[in-house]
Coordinates of C-alpha atoms and ligand atoms in Angstrom, one line a residue:
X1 CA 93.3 103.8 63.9
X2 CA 90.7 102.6 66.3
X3 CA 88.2 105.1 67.0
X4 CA 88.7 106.8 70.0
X5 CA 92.6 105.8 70.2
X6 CA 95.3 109.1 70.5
X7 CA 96.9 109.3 67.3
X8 CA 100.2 107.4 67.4
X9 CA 102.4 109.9 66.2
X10 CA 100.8 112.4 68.8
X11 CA 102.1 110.5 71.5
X12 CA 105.3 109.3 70.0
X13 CA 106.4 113.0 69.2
X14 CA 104.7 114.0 73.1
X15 CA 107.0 111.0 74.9
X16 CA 109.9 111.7 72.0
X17 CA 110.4 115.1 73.6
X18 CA 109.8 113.8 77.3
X19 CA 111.2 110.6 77.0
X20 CA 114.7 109.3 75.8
X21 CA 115.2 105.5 74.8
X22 CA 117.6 103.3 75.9
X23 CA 118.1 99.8 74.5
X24 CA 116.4 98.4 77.5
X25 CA 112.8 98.6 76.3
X26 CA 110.4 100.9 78.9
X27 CA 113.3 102.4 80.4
X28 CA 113.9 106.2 79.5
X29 CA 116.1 108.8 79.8
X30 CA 114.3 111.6 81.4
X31 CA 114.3 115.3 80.2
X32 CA 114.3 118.6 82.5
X33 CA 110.9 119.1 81.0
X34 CA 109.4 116.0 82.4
X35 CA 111.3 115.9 85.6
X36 CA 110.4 119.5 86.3
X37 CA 106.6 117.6 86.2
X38 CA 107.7 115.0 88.6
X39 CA 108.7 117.4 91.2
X40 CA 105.4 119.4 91.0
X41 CA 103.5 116.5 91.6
X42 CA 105.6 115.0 94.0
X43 CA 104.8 118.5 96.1
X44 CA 101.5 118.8 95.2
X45 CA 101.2 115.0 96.7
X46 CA 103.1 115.7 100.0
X47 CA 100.8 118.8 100.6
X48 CA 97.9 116.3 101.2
X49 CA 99.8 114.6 103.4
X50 CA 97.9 114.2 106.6
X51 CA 99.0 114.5 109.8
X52 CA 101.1 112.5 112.1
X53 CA 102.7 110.4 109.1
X54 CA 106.3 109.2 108.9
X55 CA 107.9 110.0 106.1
X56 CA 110.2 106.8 104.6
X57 CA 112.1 107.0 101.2
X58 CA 113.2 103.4 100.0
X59 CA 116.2 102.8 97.6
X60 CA 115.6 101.4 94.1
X61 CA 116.0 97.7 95.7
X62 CA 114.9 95.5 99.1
X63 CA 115.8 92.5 100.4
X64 CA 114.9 89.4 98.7
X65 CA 114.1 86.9 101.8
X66 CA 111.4 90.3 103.2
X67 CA 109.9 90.3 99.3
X68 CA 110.1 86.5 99.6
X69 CA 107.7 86.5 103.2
X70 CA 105.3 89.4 102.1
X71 CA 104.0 86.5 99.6
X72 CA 105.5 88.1 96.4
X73 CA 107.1 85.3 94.9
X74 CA 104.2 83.2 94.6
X75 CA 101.4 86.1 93.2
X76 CA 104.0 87.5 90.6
X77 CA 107.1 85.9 90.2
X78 CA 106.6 87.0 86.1
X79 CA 107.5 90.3 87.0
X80 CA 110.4 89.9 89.8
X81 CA 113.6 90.8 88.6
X82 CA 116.7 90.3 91.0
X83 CA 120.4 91.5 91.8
X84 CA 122.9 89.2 90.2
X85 CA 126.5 89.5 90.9
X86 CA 130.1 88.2 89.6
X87 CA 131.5 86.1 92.8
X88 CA 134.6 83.9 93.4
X89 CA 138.3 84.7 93.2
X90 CA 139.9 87.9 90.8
X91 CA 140.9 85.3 88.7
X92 CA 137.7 83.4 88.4
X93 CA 135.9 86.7 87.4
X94 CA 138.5 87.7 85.3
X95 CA 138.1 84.5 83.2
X96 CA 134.2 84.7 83.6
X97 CA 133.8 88.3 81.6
X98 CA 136.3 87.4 79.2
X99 CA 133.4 84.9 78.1
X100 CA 130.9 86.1 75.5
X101 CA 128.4 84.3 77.9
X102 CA 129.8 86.2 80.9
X103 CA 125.6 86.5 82.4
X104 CA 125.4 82.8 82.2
X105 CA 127.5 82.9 85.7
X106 CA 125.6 86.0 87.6
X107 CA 124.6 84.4 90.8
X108 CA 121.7 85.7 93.0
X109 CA 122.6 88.3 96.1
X110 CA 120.4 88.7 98.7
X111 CA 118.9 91.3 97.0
X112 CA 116.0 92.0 94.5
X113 CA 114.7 95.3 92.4
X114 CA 111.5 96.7 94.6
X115 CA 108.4 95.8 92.7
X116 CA 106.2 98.3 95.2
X117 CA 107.3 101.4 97.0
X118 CA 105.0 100.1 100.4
X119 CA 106.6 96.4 100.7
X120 CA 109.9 97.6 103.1
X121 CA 107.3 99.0 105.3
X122 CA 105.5 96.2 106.8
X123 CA 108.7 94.5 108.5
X124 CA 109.9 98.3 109.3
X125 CA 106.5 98.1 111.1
X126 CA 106.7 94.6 112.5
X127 CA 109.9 96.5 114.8
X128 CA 107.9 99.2 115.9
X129 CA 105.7 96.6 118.4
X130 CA 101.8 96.9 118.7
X131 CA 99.8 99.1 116.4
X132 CA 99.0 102.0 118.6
X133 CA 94.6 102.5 118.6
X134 CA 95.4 105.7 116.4
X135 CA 96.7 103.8 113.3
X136 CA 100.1 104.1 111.9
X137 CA 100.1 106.0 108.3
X138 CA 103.4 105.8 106.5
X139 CA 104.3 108.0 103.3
X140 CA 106.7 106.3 100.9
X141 CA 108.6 106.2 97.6
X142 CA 110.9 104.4 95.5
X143 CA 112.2 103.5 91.8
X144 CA 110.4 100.3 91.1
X145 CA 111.1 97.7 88.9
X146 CA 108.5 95.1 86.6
X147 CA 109.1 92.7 84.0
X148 CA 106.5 93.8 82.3
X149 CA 105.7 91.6 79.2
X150 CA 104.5 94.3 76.9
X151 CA 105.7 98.1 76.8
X152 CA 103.0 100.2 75.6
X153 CA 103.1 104.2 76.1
X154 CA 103.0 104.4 80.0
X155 CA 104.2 100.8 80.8
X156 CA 107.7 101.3 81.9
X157 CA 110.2 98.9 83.2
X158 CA 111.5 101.2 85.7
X159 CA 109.0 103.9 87.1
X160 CA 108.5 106.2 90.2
X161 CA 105.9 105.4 92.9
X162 CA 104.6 107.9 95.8
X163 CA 102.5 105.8 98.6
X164 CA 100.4 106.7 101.7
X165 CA 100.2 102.9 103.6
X166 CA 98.2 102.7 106.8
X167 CA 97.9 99.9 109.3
X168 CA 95.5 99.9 111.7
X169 CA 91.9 98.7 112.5
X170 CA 89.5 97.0 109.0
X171 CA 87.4 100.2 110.0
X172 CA 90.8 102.6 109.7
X173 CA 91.9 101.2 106.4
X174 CA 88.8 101.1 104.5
X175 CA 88.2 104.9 106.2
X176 CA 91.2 106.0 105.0
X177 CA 91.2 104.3 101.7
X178 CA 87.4 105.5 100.7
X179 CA 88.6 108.9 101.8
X180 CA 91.6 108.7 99.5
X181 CA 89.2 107.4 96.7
X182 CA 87.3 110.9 97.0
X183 CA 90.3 112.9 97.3
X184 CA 92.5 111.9 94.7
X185 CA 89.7 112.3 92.2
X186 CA 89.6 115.7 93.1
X187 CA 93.6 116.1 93.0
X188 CA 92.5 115.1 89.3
X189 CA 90.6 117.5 88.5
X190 CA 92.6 120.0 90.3
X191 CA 95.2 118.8 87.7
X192 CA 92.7 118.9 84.6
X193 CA 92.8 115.4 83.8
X194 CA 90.0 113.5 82.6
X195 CA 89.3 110.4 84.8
X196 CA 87.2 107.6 86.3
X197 CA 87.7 105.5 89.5
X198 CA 86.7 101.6 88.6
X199 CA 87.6 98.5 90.3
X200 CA 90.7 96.8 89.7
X201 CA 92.7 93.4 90.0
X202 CA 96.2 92.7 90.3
X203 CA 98.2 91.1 87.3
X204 CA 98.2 88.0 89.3
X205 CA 100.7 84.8 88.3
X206 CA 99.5 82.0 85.4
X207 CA 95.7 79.9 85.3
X208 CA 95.4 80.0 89.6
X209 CA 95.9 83.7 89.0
X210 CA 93.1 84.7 87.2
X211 CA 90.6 82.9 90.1
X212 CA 92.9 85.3 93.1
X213 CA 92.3 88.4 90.9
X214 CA 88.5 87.4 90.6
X215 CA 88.1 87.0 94.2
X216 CA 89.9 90.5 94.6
X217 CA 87.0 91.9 92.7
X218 CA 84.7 90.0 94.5
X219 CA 85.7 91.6 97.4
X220 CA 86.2 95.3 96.1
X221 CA 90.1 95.1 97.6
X222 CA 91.5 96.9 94.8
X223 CA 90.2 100.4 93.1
X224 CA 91.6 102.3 89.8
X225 CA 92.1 106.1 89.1
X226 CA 92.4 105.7 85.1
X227 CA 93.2 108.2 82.6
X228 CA 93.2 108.2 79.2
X229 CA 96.4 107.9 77.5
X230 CA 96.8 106.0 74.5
X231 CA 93.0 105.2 74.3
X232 CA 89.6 106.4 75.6
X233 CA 88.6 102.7 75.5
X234 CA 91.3 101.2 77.9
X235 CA 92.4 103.9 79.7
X236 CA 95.4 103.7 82.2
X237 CA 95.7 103.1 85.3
X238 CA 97.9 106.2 87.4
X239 CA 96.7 105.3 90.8
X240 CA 95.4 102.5 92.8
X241 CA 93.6 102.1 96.1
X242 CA 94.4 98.8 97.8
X243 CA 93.0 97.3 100.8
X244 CA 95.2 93.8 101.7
X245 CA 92.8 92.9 104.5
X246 CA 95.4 91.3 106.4
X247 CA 97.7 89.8 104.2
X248 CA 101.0 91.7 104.9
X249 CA 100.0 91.3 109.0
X250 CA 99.7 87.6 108.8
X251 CA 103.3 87.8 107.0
X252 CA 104.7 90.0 109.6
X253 CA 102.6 89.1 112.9
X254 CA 101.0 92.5 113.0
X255 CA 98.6 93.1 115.3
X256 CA 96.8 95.8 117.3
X257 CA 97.7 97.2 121.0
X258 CA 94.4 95.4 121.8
X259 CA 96.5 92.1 120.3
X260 CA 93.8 91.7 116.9
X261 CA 95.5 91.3 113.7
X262 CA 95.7 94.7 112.0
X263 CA 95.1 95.1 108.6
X264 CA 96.6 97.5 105.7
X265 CA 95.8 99.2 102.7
X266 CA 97.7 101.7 99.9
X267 CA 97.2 104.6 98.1
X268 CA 100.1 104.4 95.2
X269 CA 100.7 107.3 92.5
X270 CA 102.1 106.7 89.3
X271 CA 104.1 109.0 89.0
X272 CA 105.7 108.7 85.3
X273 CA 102.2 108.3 84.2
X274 CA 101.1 111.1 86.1
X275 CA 103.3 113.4 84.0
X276 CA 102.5 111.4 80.6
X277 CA 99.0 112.2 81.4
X278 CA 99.4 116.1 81.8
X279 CA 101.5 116.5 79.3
X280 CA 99.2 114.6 77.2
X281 CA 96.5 117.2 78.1
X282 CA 97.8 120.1 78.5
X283 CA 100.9 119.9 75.4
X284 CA 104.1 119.9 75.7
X285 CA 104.6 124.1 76.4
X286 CA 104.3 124.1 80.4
X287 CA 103.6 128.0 79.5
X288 CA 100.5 127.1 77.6
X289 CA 98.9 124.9 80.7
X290 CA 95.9 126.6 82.7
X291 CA 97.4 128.7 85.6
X292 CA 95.6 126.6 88.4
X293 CA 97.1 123.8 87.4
X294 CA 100.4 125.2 87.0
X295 CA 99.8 126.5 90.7
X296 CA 99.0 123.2 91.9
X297 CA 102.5 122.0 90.6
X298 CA 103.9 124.7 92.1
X299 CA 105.6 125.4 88.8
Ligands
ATP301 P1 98.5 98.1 85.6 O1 97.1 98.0 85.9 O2 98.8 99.2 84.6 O3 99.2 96.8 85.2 P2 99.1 97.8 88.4 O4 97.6 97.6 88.7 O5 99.9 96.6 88.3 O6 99.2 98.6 87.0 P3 99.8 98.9 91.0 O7 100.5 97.6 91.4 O8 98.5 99.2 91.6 O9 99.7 98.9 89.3 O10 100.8 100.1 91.1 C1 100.5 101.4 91.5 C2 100.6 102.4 90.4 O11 102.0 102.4 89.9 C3 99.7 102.2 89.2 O12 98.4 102.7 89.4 C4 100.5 102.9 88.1 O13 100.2 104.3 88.1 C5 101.9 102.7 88.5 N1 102.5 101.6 87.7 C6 102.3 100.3 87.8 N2 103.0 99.6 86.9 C7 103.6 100.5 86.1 C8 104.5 100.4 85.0 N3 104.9 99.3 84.5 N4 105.0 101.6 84.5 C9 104.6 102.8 85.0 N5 103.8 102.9 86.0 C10 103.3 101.8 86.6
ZN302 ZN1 101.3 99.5 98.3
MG303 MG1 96.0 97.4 87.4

């Protein structure tokens, strides 16, 4: 054991009694216990909620051609995963899952698994018109899906994530995410969980990857809340703080009443890890957790 790692068995038996497997590796079953988690934080999350925001909850998938435009494709087609159905004639698909090989004939729909709870908002957006002066602040949520290529305690397949998005002015997005980057180290603490906010990248696709998520440091567009989960050392990441300049605008002709592009930016919540890492510090007996933070949760 490496110094200052969490004792493997600790967290085994801790996601054991939280977590159930399923033969699809990082994707769980999940208990009463943990779910009863899930909710307090998702309450405790929409009670910061600030005014004037539209409230939006996306399905588990999204259209592929709108993931396709918002420029996922290229940055992270590693971690994409899309609908595949069965077509033709009942007796083409009757002889095509007789077949040990039966997959070998899924075809594409126009459909893919969301990566991101905040990408169905920018086209939503796009409808609306003009960006009024004040801003537009969204707050989001869906099941997302990543291929992830490892599945280490907190790396799911399948996970929950909570967003506040605003589009607006450069000087509204980084406003709104700097004041985000103070608050939700205090919802931390609130929560009792040890944490530090550090810059970030994105896991960025093969060699030209690595130089776009070096350039995103460059520029500070992307910020870490990380807690420590299986190790003090690396610790995980359960929110992020994203400024995309104006990425998603140029995708989606999004400008400003005044007719400049706007620009975005995200606050996203983890929430699966956000429960691994209370439960991880305050035990597995939701009785034996300090009362304020039981409070918070509204449990
Ligand atoms: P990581 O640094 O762990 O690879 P990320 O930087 O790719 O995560 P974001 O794209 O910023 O993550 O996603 C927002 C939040 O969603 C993360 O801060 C994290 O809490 C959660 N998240 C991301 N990927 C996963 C996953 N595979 N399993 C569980 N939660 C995840
Ligand atoms: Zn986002
Ligand atoms: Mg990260």
């Amino acid at each position: 054991m490496l110094m200052g790692h969490i004792p493997e068995d600790e967290l085994d038996s801790l996601t054991r009694s939280l977590l159930l497997p399923s033969p699809g590796r990082g994707v769980y079953a999940r208990t009463a216990l943990f779910e009863q988690v899930i909710e307090g934080l998702t309450t405790f999350i929409s009670r910061h909620r600030e005014p004037e925001t539209q409230v939006l909850r996306f399905p588990p998938v999204m259209s592929r051609s709108e993931l396709e435009r918002s420029g996922y494709l290229h940055s992270f087609p590693h971690l994409l995963g899309g609908v595949s159905c069965l077509k033709g004639s009942e007796a083409k698909i009757r002889a095509v899952v007789e077949q040990p090989d039966w997959a070998n004939e899924l075809s594409a729909t126009e459909l893919v698994l969301s990566p991101a709870a905040c990408y169905p908002v920018y086209p939503l957006a796009a409808g609306y018109g003009p960006i009024p002066a004040s801003g537009l602040l969204f707050d989001v949520a869906s099941d997302c899906f990543r291929h992830e290529s490892t599945h280490e305690i907190g790396r799911f397949q399948s996970f929950r994530m909570r967003e506040f998005v605003w589009l607006g002015t450069p000087g509204q997005v980084l406003e709104f995410r700097t004041r985000w980057m103070f608050l939700a180290q205090r919802l931390a603490k609130q929560l009792g969980l040890e944490h530090r906010v550090a810059p970030a990248s994105d896991p960025f696709f093969g060699r030209g990857g690595r130089l776009v998520a070096m350039s995103q440091l460059e520029q500070s567009l992307k910020f870490e809340l990380l807690v420590p989960l299986s190790s003090k050392e690396e610790p995980t990441a359960c929110m992020s703080f994203n400024y995309h300049r104006d990425h998603f605008s140029s995708a989606w002709n999004l400008s400003t009443e005044n007719g400049d592009k706007a620009h975005t930016g995200c606050v996203a919540f983890g929430l699966d890890r956000l429960a691994l890492a209370l439960f991880k510090t305050h035990g597995l007996d939701l009785g034996k957790w300090p009362t304020a933070v039981l409070e918070n949760l509204s449990i």
